[in-house]
Amino acid sequence: MEHLTNRIWVLLEHRDGRLKPVSREAVTCAQALAGPLKMSVSLVLLGDHTIEGLTHQVDREYGLEVLAIRTESGAVCTPEIQCEVLRQSIAQEAPYLVLMGHSYQVIDFAPRLAAQLDRAFLSNCLGHEIRDGKLHFIRPVFGGKLHQEMTFLGEPPFIVSIQPGAYSNQILRTEDSPGVVWKDIPPLKQNPGRRVLEIVEEASKKVDLTQASVVVAGGRGLASREKFQLILDLAEVLGASVGASRPPVDGGWLPKEHQIGSSGQTVAPRLYIACGISGAIQHLVGITSSQCIVAINKDPNAPIFNVADYGIVGDVFKVVPLLIELARELRR
Amino acid sequence: MRFLVCLKQVPDKDSRYSLDDSSCWIKEQDLTFETNEADLYALEQALRLKERHGGEVVVLSLGDDRVLKCIKHGLAMGADCAIHLRVPGSGWRDAFATARVMAQAIRRRSVDLVFAGVQSEDLAHAQTGTILAHFLGWPHATIVLEVQVDPDFVTIVVKRELEGNLFERCQLSLPSVLTIQSGPNQPRYPTLKGIMQAKRKEIVTLTPEDLGLRDQDLRATGSRLVPGRLFFPAKKKRTVMLEGSDEEMAGALIEKLRKEAKVL
Ligand SMILES: Cc1cc2nc3c(=O)[nH]c(=O)nc-3n(C[C@H](O)[C@H](O)[C@H](O)COP(=O)(O)OP(=O)(O)OC[C@H]3O[C@@H](n4cnc5c(N)ncnc54)[C@H](O)[C@@H]3O)c2cc1C
Ligand SMILES: Nc1ncnc2c1ncn2[C@@H]1O[C@H](COP(=O)(O)O)[C@@H](O)[C@H]1O
């Protein structure tokens, strides 16, 4: 990798012919970096022949250079194939920075890709700063209670993923449209180490929280299935739907359909009341479209308070019964 | 079959943090530490596979002597023996460097299946297990909820979580590395008998030098990342924090939701 180009790559993730929102957010990050670093942005799509339509769409939407890497290595790529195709392309084109959204797919292949390139992978960044010409990224640590600034050492390419929701997904179109560069990679042998058997959708649609106008949700702070009843009671008096973070569902306190977050449902209610939920990013991505968020948590530093409109630092077992009582009075 | 489970020690989930003088790390003195939650799910998976198919479960933790608590807890849950990769000090650790040391230790044993957590609760790189697979030259799968060993003991089938209620079933050849996600298989608690038995189980201590690695292979200086300052995040929204007694806060909340936000 001798001739390092002044390019920032953004790997665009897609499913069923559509871009992931977090991929658009990664483009925003790249565009913010390109000016100060005096670099240009290339949008990179990887897939088989079916990516053509999406490639042209992305070209029209952004007016940025698009690199479409086509390979007929089976519709369902395994991380081995993704790594191999990207490793070859990165070694040839030598971008300075490779940006992507911190998605489940990226978790599955990016660490391995970086290790193959003998580079570090800075995961789940939520901001950046350029100081004295040096690029720093910021990432959440300790359950989001603290943020940490990180810097790369050594030679590019630098590989970075960004947290969903950290950057805007608004399209900033540039006028010069350099067009699409197609790159065909001969089919790779499907690595026998890992083989996809099937992809299935599981959670039943019995509980559709996406349309709920009020959601009362409980987290690990509720402590047990029995005590979780408090959440059901509050939901009942408010005429609300019941939601949960992951631990209550893992613990079998209520069915999986109630889980909200990246592995569960996405809600957009008028009012979302989070009780005993810390506010991990995987939960927050499911609630950010809520009009009004209330958080009740005993820890004043819980990250949920960073996104709440109203906050109560207190014990759910004391505060929620009072709310139930007040809501009952209102109904009378 | 021999299963190996990586256990990382992390601060208690409900910890309140303060920064040390360098502002690059937390004050650790006042904290209590526990085993990373996803790793307990990983150990539970391994123990269930052993109960079903026979074999041995080894737990491994990298850190200073503080991580012995984590190792002993793993042994009390039912692991057969342990490896303590003893490295000095604590603080920020690079996933690349950690995986390199682990790979060196694992390579020397005949292990069929390595388990790690999807991510650690403190640094949340979400990388160590996958880089470990790279160093070992084995296949891997991330965000795994269930594991089945095929009757031939040559392959396994795992169920992985994808976004938005999708799941993937895939087959991997052994040996391989899995990163485990929390799910319905709740980790067991150590029994009194388990705790007593754990006292007699073997803990092998290895240092990077024992493994032929130099210090720079594992400390931050050997990595390609420099950790910078830590800070408390700024709020994104102007949150109205309600004050007073529980009764006052509850009353004020209902009032504000009705009159100010008009959502009740
Ligand atoms: C790949 C992946 C996917 C994930 N998908 C999801 C997902 O879809 N949805 C999801 O929610 N999570 C998901 N998670 C898990 C997520 O990272 C967090 O672990 C989880 O959201 C934490 O749930 P919690 O806030 O209920 O628990 P904790 O983080 O343990 O927080 C409990 C909170 O309750 C408070 N508390 C305790 N007792 C009381 C009390 N008596 N009164 C008031 N407050 C109290 C504590 O202060 C704490 O803030 C995923 C993780 C990964 C790695
Ligand atoms: N110091 C360590 N000792 C043992 N296991 C570790 C250590 N660091 C990371 N791991 C394992 O790697 C997983 C992912 O960690 P991370 O890459 O930091 O998110 C953890 O859940 C552990 O299983």
XYZ file of C-alpha atoms and ligand atoms in Angstrom:
672
model
C 0.000 0.000 0.000
C 2.430 2.608 -1.159
C 0.389 5.188 -2.998
C -2.200 6.166 -0.496
C -4.997 7.991 -2.146
C -6.692 10.897 -0.482
C -9.947 9.076 -0.348
C -12.462 8.365 2.347
C -14.444 5.244 1.611
C -17.883 4.663 2.952
C -19.066 1.071 2.822
C -22.783 1.157 2.116
C -24.750 -1.695 3.604
C -27.941 -2.770 1.893
C -30.671 -5.333 2.146
C -33.409 -5.993 -0.406
C -32.191 -3.173 -2.631
C -32.286 -0.507 0.073
C -29.568 1.269 2.002
C -29.367 0.983 5.759
C -30.046 4.342 7.438
C -26.758 4.088 9.354
C -24.920 3.897 6.016
C -26.316 7.300 5.094
C -25.147 8.581 8.463
C -21.672 7.301 7.671
C -21.748 9.311 4.434
C -22.552 12.435 6.460
C -19.554 11.739 8.684
C -17.325 11.235 5.630
C -18.524 14.488 4.081
C -17.813 16.341 7.320
C -14.269 14.964 7.352
C -13.519 15.401 3.651
C -13.246 19.207 3.710
C -10.851 19.664 6.639
C -8.758 16.658 5.610
C -8.766 17.775 1.951
C -9.971 14.426 0.750
C -12.701 13.136 -1.481
C -15.432 10.671 -0.619
C -16.100 7.409 -2.451
C -19.203 5.417 -1.762
C -18.578 1.688 -1.945
C -21.228 -0.920 -2.637
C -20.555 -4.617 -2.516
C -22.801 -7.284 -3.962
C -23.694 -9.458 -6.925
C -25.254 -8.263 -10.217
C -28.427 -7.182 -8.412
C -26.704 -4.083 -6.964
C -26.904 -2.220 -10.267
C -30.180 -0.439 -9.559
C -29.118 0.673 -6.104
C -25.734 1.802 -7.411
C -27.321 4.178 -9.926
C -29.733 5.439 -7.322
C -26.898 6.222 -4.907
C -25.004 7.955 -7.721
C -28.019 10.154 -8.505
C -28.747 10.926 -4.870
C -25.267 11.917 -3.740
C -23.335 12.948 -6.836
C -20.250 11.424 -5.204
C -17.933 8.879 -6.711
C -19.411 5.417 -6.418
C -17.341 2.282 -6.468
C -19.455 -0.775 -7.133
C -17.697 -4.036 -6.413
C -19.470 -6.931 -8.060
C -18.796 -10.511 -7.268
C -20.953 -13.546 -7.868
C -20.024 -15.270 -4.663
C -23.492 -16.291 -3.696
C -26.263 -13.976 -2.628
C -25.686 -14.528 1.075
C -22.150 -13.462 1.750
C -20.274 -14.863 4.689
C -17.757 -12.694 6.523
C -14.939 -14.673 4.908
C -16.075 -13.584 1.450
C -16.743 -9.994 2.505
C -13.303 -9.803 4.091
C -11.554 -11.261 1.099
C -13.258 -9.033 -1.472
C -12.770 -5.900 0.607
C -9.221 -6.762 1.564
C -8.288 -7.065 -2.118
C -10.021 -3.822 -3.028
C -8.571 -1.880 -0.103
C -5.083 -3.166 -0.850
C -5.423 -2.057 -4.477
C -7.107 1.307 -4.009
C -5.473 2.219 -0.697
C -8.077 4.569 0.800
C -7.033 6.677 3.774
C -10.119 5.965 5.823
C -12.783 3.278 5.557
C -16.032 4.298 7.264
C -19.089 2.148 7.882
C -22.143 1.985 10.091
C -21.800 -0.064 13.278
C -24.321 -2.717 12.245
C -24.574 -6.386 13.172
C -23.037 -7.242 9.796
C -20.098 -4.952 10.453
C -19.601 -6.537 13.883
C -19.431 -9.847 12.025
C -16.745 -9.004 9.474
C -14.939 -5.712 10.171
C -12.700 -6.885 13.054
C -11.479 -9.735 10.911
C -10.954 -7.488 7.874
C -8.919 -5.034 9.948
C -6.835 -7.818 11.448
C -6.136 -9.195 7.969
C -4.924 -5.745 6.932
C -2.920 -5.539 10.161
C -4.820 -2.425 11.147
C -6.903 -1.366 14.103
C -10.674 -1.110 13.851
C -12.200 1.698 15.842
C -15.750 0.570 16.468
C -18.956 2.363 17.341
C -17.735 5.981 17.176
C -20.231 8.751 17.777
C -18.261 11.832 16.853
C -14.983 13.186 15.633
C -12.685 16.095 16.132
C -9.849 17.430 14.015
C -7.208 19.175 16.104
C -3.855 20.333 14.726
C -4.572 18.419 11.556
C -4.963 15.208 13.511
C -8.106 13.133 13.420
C -9.675 11.956 16.664
C -12.782 9.874 17.090
C -15.017 9.723 20.134
C -16.632 6.522 21.318
C -18.850 5.575 24.259
C -17.401 3.375 26.983
C -18.645 2.063 30.344
C -22.181 1.568 29.131
C -22.316 5.051 27.634
C -21.686 6.723 30.981
C -18.364 8.044 29.668
C -16.971 9.000 26.287
C -13.399 8.490 25.206
C -11.321 10.166 22.548
C -9.233 7.817 20.382
C -6.472 8.430 17.853
C -4.910 6.152 15.269
C -1.230 5.362 15.304
C 0.777 4.243 12.314
C -0.125 3.995 8.667
C -3.556 4.180 7.054
C -5.972 2.776 6.042
C -7.907 3.520 9.210
C -11.079 1.544 9.718
C -13.947 3.083 11.647
C -17.582 2.275 12.321
C -20.059 4.857 13.537
C -22.920 4.436 15.943
C -26.461 4.464 14.525
C -28.067 7.855 15.063
C -24.834 9.726 15.779
C -24.806 11.629 12.478
C -27.681 13.000 10.430
C -28.944 11.005 7.463
C -29.779 14.071 5.391
C -28.384 13.787 1.880
C -25.911 16.533 1.038
C -25.736 16.407 -2.729
C -22.595 17.608 -4.482
C -22.809 19.029 -7.960
C -19.978 17.244 -9.688
C -21.010 13.688 -10.334
C -17.874 11.676 -11.076
C -20.019 8.678 -11.835
C -19.746 4.994 -11.101
C -16.635 2.875 -11.222
C -17.422 -0.816 -11.642
C -15.051 -3.361 -10.327
C -15.630 -7.035 -11.002
C -14.017 -9.587 -8.775
C -13.983 -13.168 -10.013
C -16.156 -15.510 -7.941
C -14.469 -16.630 -4.769
C -14.747 -20.161 -3.635
C -17.360 -20.306 -0.905
C -15.327 -20.805 2.205
C -16.331 -24.131 3.694
C -15.581 -22.787 7.189
C -18.980 -21.145 7.458
C -22.097 -21.676 5.421
C -25.457 -19.930 5.724
C -28.302 -22.427 5.929
C -31.256 -20.078 6.172
C -32.486 -16.674 7.268
C -35.787 -16.634 9.102
C -38.071 -14.041 10.598
C -39.244 -15.118 13.995
C -41.010 -12.780 16.333
C -44.730 -13.004 15.818
C -46.528 -9.782 15.035
C -48.976 -10.389 17.842
C -47.803 -7.293 19.625
C -47.359 -4.397 17.250
C -45.746 -1.607 19.221
C -44.892 0.444 16.159
C -48.312 2.123 16.130
C -48.707 2.581 19.885
C -49.311 6.146 21.015
C -48.147 5.613 24.592
C -45.563 3.003 25.622
C -44.566 2.151 29.184
C -41.354 0.127 29.196
C -39.431 -1.599 31.949
C -35.844 -2.803 32.177
C -33.592 -4.812 34.401
C -34.293 -2.352 37.192
C -37.653 -4.061 37.668
C -35.679 -6.981 39.103
C -38.089 -9.897 38.540
C -41.090 -11.167 36.653
C -43.318 -10.588 39.682
C -42.200 -7.028 40.164
C -42.484 -6.292 36.442
C -46.248 -6.348 37.087
C -45.834 -2.715 38.149
C -45.110 -1.802 34.519
C -48.194 -3.660 33.324
C -50.267 -1.800 35.921
C -48.992 1.619 34.904
C -49.556 0.762 31.245
C -53.087 -0.289 32.023
C -54.159 2.901 33.762
C -52.573 4.975 30.993
C -54.091 2.843 28.238
C -50.557 2.262 27.042
C -48.717 -0.594 25.375
C -46.043 -2.509 27.283
C -42.428 -2.513 26.155
C -39.179 -3.795 27.591
C -35.442 -3.657 27.170
C -33.596 -6.877 26.505
C -32.999 -8.296 30.024
C -36.690 -8.735 30.945
C -37.209 -10.617 27.671
C -34.072 -12.745 28.110
C -35.253 -13.528 31.631
C -38.613 -14.715 30.314
C -40.574 -12.071 32.256
C -42.487 -11.276 29.074
C -42.472 -12.447 25.460
C -39.919 -11.326 22.897
C -42.524 -9.300 20.976
C -42.261 -6.671 23.681
C -38.551 -6.051 23.196
C -37.675 -2.619 21.903
C -34.375 -1.844 20.219
C -32.073 -2.975 17.467
C -33.037 -6.628 17.927
C -36.662 -5.853 18.613
C -39.266 -3.312 17.604
C -38.896 0.364 16.778
C -41.510 2.604 18.350
C -42.590 6.185 17.699
C -45.177 6.991 20.363
C -46.356 10.337 21.638
C -45.102 9.345 25.077
C -42.455 6.797 26.060
C -41.883 6.079 29.736
C -38.650 4.181 30.460
C -38.507 2.664 33.940
C -35.303 1.067 35.252
C -33.726 1.183 31.792
C -30.148 2.461 31.530
C -30.337 3.656 27.928
C -27.911 1.435 26.023
C -27.588 2.407 22.365
C -29.193 -0.855 21.228
C -32.270 0.197 23.170
C -32.177 3.881 22.218
C -32.202 3.206 18.463
C -35.689 1.807 18.972
C -37.135 4.864 20.745
C -35.545 7.972 19.219
C -38.623 8.847 17.184
C -40.711 9.174 20.350
C -42.208 12.619 20.771
C -41.697 12.775 24.537
C -39.421 10.520 26.576
C -39.694 10.148 30.346
C -36.964 8.343 32.278
C -37.228 6.998 35.806
C -33.926 5.651 37.082
C -32.112 5.621 40.401
C -28.757 6.462 38.794
C -28.432 10.174 37.902
C -25.670 9.277 35.419
C -27.705 6.709 33.487
C -27.381 7.579 29.773
C -31.158 7.441 29.357
C -31.237 10.918 30.950
C -29.212 12.258 28.008
C -32.115 11.637 25.663
C -35.065 12.141 28.032
C -37.383 15.147 28.025
C -38.351 14.598 31.658
C -36.285 12.767 34.208
C -36.906 11.445 37.692
C -33.971 10.208 39.701
C -35.661 7.748 41.971
C -36.635 4.204 42.810
C -39.162 2.730 40.370
C -40.774 0.774 43.202
C -41.572 4.030 44.991
C -42.242 6.368 42.063
C -44.256 4.129 39.747
C -46.941 3.227 42.341
C -47.432 6.961 42.938
C -47.820 7.515 39.190
C -50.368 4.716 39.000
C -52.356 6.314 41.785
C -52.255 9.768 40.193
C -53.208 8.397 36.788
C -56.163 6.586 38.385
C -57.370 9.803 39.943
C -57.125 11.513 36.568
C -59.317 8.897 34.994
C -62.050 9.386 37.556
C -14.831 -32.019 23.025
C -12.914 -29.251 24.663
C -14.657 -25.912 25.056
C -12.875 -22.732 26.069
C -14.731 -19.672 27.363
C -13.221 -16.176 27.598
C -14.312 -14.334 30.721
C -13.608 -10.641 31.036
C -13.830 -8.798 34.304
C -15.666 -5.477 34.086
C -16.981 -2.913 36.573
C -20.376 -3.644 38.074
C -23.179 -2.408 35.780
C -24.507 0.089 38.279
C -21.071 1.660 38.924
C -20.756 5.393 39.377
C -17.548 6.562 37.773
C -15.039 9.289 38.502
C -11.880 10.070 36.554
C -8.322 9.605 37.726
C -5.699 12.380 37.626
C -4.681 11.648 34.043
C -8.326 11.957 32.905
C -7.527 9.023 30.650
C -8.881 6.358 32.970
C -11.366 5.848 35.767
C -10.643 5.641 39.473
C -10.822 1.919 40.025
C -10.357 1.812 43.807
C -13.974 2.429 44.692
C -15.499 0.087 42.136
C -16.618 -3.507 42.421
C -16.005 -5.862 39.529
C -17.985 -8.715 38.048
C -17.895 -10.998 35.028
C -19.023 -9.474 31.745
C -22.620 -10.577 31.319
C -22.397 -11.928 27.754
C -19.480 -14.089 28.926
C -21.688 -15.736 31.548
C -24.135 -16.627 28.779
C -21.180 -18.004 26.812
C -20.133 -20.153 29.762
C -23.707 -21.368 30.201
C -23.758 -22.488 26.541
C -20.478 -24.326 26.957
C -21.615 -26.054 30.157
C -24.821 -27.214 28.463
C -22.878 -28.607 25.512
C -20.567 -30.442 27.864
C -23.508 -31.895 29.777
C -24.927 -33.118 26.496
C -21.856 -34.362 24.666
C -19.226 -34.796 27.341
C -15.831 -33.153 27.335
C -14.209 -30.353 29.240
C -14.848 -26.651 29.800
C -11.855 -24.367 30.300
C -12.305 -20.730 31.317
C -9.735 -18.104 30.433
C -9.294 -14.559 31.654
C -6.639 -11.994 30.829
C -5.736 -9.381 33.422
C -3.978 -8.877 36.716
C -4.727 -10.889 39.870
C -8.048 -9.118 40.312
C -9.522 -11.301 37.527
C -9.057 -14.400 39.699
C -12.464 -13.587 41.167
C -13.938 -13.977 37.720
C -12.069 -17.235 37.137
C -13.203 -18.679 40.463
C -16.794 -17.758 39.707
C -16.497 -19.584 36.374
C -15.073 -22.656 38.088
C -17.858 -22.541 40.678
C -20.450 -22.413 37.891
C -19.007 -25.706 36.663
C -15.963 -25.136 34.459
C -13.300 -27.847 34.873
C -10.131 -25.781 34.887
C -8.860 -22.298 34.109
C -6.142 -20.320 32.431
C -5.131 -17.003 33.930
C -3.261 -14.907 31.371
C -1.553 -12.690 33.854
C -0.636 -9.269 32.564
C 0.283 -6.390 34.817
C -1.920 -3.416 35.579
C -5.345 -2.483 34.371
C -6.725 0.307 32.255
C -7.532 0.599 28.570
C -6.713 -2.517 26.577
C -6.562 -2.989 22.861
C -8.736 -5.804 21.443
C -6.059 -6.666 18.902
C -3.379 -7.101 21.542
C -5.661 -9.036 23.896
C -6.674 -11.424 21.116
C -3.052 -11.946 20.149
C -2.096 -13.150 23.624
C -5.180 -15.325 23.909
C -4.511 -16.940 20.541
C -0.990 -17.788 21.613
C -2.290 -19.553 24.726
C -5.124 -21.350 22.935
C -2.957 -22.570 20.091
C -0.949 -24.673 22.526
C -3.963 -26.715 23.573
C -6.337 -28.792 21.588
C -9.503 -26.746 21.773
C -12.538 -27.463 19.586
C -14.737 -24.502 20.261
C -13.935 -21.097 21.727
C -16.637 -18.879 23.208
C -16.404 -15.159 23.866
C -19.038 -12.547 24.583
C -20.381 -10.370 21.766
C -18.983 -7.347 23.523
C -17.572 -6.204 26.807
C -19.631 -3.835 28.919
C -16.752 -1.478 29.649
C -14.807 -0.969 26.404
C -17.378 -2.492 24.033
C -14.966 -3.075 21.164
C -17.159 -5.982 19.979
C -14.032 -7.396 18.375
C -11.896 -9.600 20.598
C -13.503 -12.946 19.715
C -13.464 -12.251 15.986
C -9.833 -11.131 15.927
C -9.007 -14.204 17.987
C -10.544 -16.342 15.227
C -8.367 -14.521 12.703
C -5.193 -15.218 14.684
C -6.149 -18.864 15.085
C -7.114 -19.129 11.411
C -10.527 -20.534 12.379
C -14.013 -19.620 11.164
C -16.168 -17.523 13.462
C -19.744 -16.415 13.971
C -20.904 -13.417 15.994
C -24.071 -12.595 17.953
C -24.855 -16.263 18.493
C -27.890 -17.331 20.542
C -27.905 -21.127 20.198
C -25.349 -23.789 19.404
C -25.873 -27.393 18.307
C -23.082 -29.851 17.733
C -23.719 -32.034 14.687
C -23.610 -35.812 15.299
C -20.288 -36.121 13.457
C -18.577 -33.729 15.922
C -16.990 -32.060 12.895
C -19.463 -29.247 12.381
C -21.847 -27.165 14.456
C -25.007 -25.276 13.603
C -25.586 -21.922 15.266
C -28.457 -19.476 15.369
C -27.343 -15.861 15.000
C -29.273 -12.716 15.610
C -29.663 -10.252 12.745
C -31.288 -6.853 12.941
C -35.053 -6.388 12.989
C -36.279 -9.790 14.194
C -34.324 -11.772 11.620
C -32.244 -14.787 12.518
C -29.639 -16.688 10.571
C -28.812 -20.347 10.910
C -25.360 -21.244 9.725
C -23.004 -24.166 9.852
C -19.391 -23.880 10.933
C -16.602 -26.387 10.834
C -14.667 -27.081 14.022
C -12.516 -25.708 15.490
C -14.172 -22.298 15.475
C -14.886 -19.227 17.582
C -18.343 -17.970 18.574
C -19.318 -14.696 20.182
C -22.360 -15.194 22.348
C -25.278 -12.870 22.908
C -27.578 -12.941 25.919
C -30.774 -14.907 25.392
C -33.199 -17.312 26.996
C -30.502 -19.660 28.358
C -30.022 -17.848 31.649
C -26.604 -18.355 33.245
C -26.742 -20.604 36.283
C -25.710 -19.487 39.746
C -22.852 -21.284 41.479
C -24.105 -23.796 44.040
C -22.475 -24.233 47.430
C -21.118 -27.547 46.197
C -19.806 -25.869 43.080
C -18.021 -23.262 45.167
C -16.416 -25.973 47.337
C -15.337 -28.015 44.315
C -13.891 -24.945 42.599
C -11.250 -24.694 45.313
C -9.655 -27.904 44.090
C -9.717 -27.085 40.389
C -6.564 -26.209 38.538
C -5.745 -22.637 37.510
C -2.797 -22.417 35.118
C -1.092 -19.046 35.179
C 0.704 -17.890 32.053
C 2.462 -14.620 31.360
C 3.074 -13.204 27.891
C 6.763 -14.077 28.347
C 5.790 -17.697 28.970
C 4.052 -17.531 25.612
C 7.032 -15.993 23.887
C 5.423 -12.579 23.543
C 7.021 -9.277 24.357
C 5.387 -6.656 26.502
C 4.664 -4.430 23.527
C 2.559 -7.127 21.946
C -0.106 -6.576 24.510
C 0.096 -3.110 25.999
C -1.425 -0.163 24.228
C 1.995 0.823 22.875
C 1.979 -2.298 20.751
C -1.334 -1.410 19.225
C -2.358 0.997 16.514
C -4.636 3.042 18.714
C -3.924 5.667 21.325
C -6.571 6.082 24.019
C -7.176 9.734 24.816
C -9.114 11.625 27.449
C -12.286 10.330 29.029
C -15.147 12.697 29.725
C -18.766 12.743 30.785
C -21.024 13.135 27.745
C -22.983 16.312 27.232
C -26.739 15.965 27.189
C -28.316 16.039 23.745
C -31.606 17.371 24.953
C -32.562 19.886 27.600
C -33.878 17.356 30.048
C -36.198 18.701 32.715
C -35.096 16.910 35.884
C -37.875 16.868 38.428
C -36.929 17.560 42.012
C -38.274 16.998 45.477
C -39.796 14.052 47.291
C -41.094 11.049 45.363
C -44.634 12.421 45.738
C -43.613 15.843 44.459
C -41.732 14.402 41.485
C -44.571 12.078 40.536
C -47.107 14.910 40.821
C -44.945 17.319 38.833
C -44.423 14.742 36.101
C -48.121 14.127 35.565
C -48.736 17.868 35.591
C -46.031 18.543 33.001
C -47.094 15.688 30.755
C -50.619 17.128 30.699
C -50.016 20.868 30.580
C -46.553 21.319 29.061
C -45.943 18.372 26.758
C -49.675 17.758 26.297
C -49.162 14.046 25.873
C -51.510 12.807 28.572
C -25.948 -7.043 19.467
C -26.756 -6.542 20.611
C -28.119 -6.338 20.444
C -28.901 -5.832 21.464
N -30.235 -5.604 21.258
C -30.967 -4.997 22.212
C -32.350 -4.632 22.001
O -32.928 -4.872 20.953
N -33.004 -4.008 23.013
C -32.414 -3.711 24.205
O -33.064 -3.119 25.084
N -31.143 -4.073 24.447
C -30.411 -4.700 23.484
N -29.108 -5.049 23.745
C -28.606 -4.969 25.129
C -28.155 -3.591 25.533
O -26.792 -3.435 25.187
C -28.260 -3.442 27.073
O -27.553 -4.460 27.707
C -29.707 -3.465 27.566
O -30.505 -2.571 26.800
C -29.748 -3.079 29.018
O -31.057 -3.180 29.503
P -31.488 -2.368 30.833
O -31.318 -0.926 30.575
O -32.833 -2.850 31.183
O -30.466 -2.929 31.913
P -29.227 -2.228 32.624
O -28.316 -1.637 31.628
O -28.692 -3.190 33.600
O -29.897 -1.017 33.387
C -30.763 -1.157 34.457
C -31.030 0.239 34.972
O -31.986 0.183 35.993
C -31.640 1.098 37.005
N -32.266 0.615 38.231
C -31.981 -0.512 38.936
N -32.807 -0.623 39.986
C -33.622 0.450 39.956
C -34.688 0.899 40.782
N -35.100 0.203 41.848
N -35.293 2.069 40.455
C -34.897 2.786 39.377
N -33.910 2.396 38.565
C -33.282 1.242 38.848
C -30.130 1.094 37.039
O -29.641 2.326 37.551
C -29.797 0.915 35.559
O -29.607 2.172 34.912
C -28.308 -5.562 22.718
C -26.947 -5.782 22.895
C -26.169 -6.252 21.861
C -24.707 -6.436 22.085
N -9.215 -9.417 29.190
C -10.052 -10.356 28.746
N -10.092 -11.581 29.334
C -10.950 -12.539 28.898
N -11.811 -12.357 27.882
C -11.805 -11.162 27.251
C -10.935 -10.103 27.644
N -11.185 -9.045 26.833
C -12.167 -9.416 25.985
N -12.549 -10.693 26.228
C -13.595 -11.467 25.543
O -13.954 -10.810 24.349
C -15.332 -10.435 24.400
C -15.552 -9.162 23.621
O -14.857 -8.086 24.211
P -14.648 -6.697 23.454
O -14.008 -6.997 22.153
O -13.815 -5.869 24.367
O -16.018 -6.098 23.280
C -15.668 -10.369 25.874
O -17.049 -10.542 26.080
C -14.833 -11.540 26.409
O -15.475 -12.776 26.169
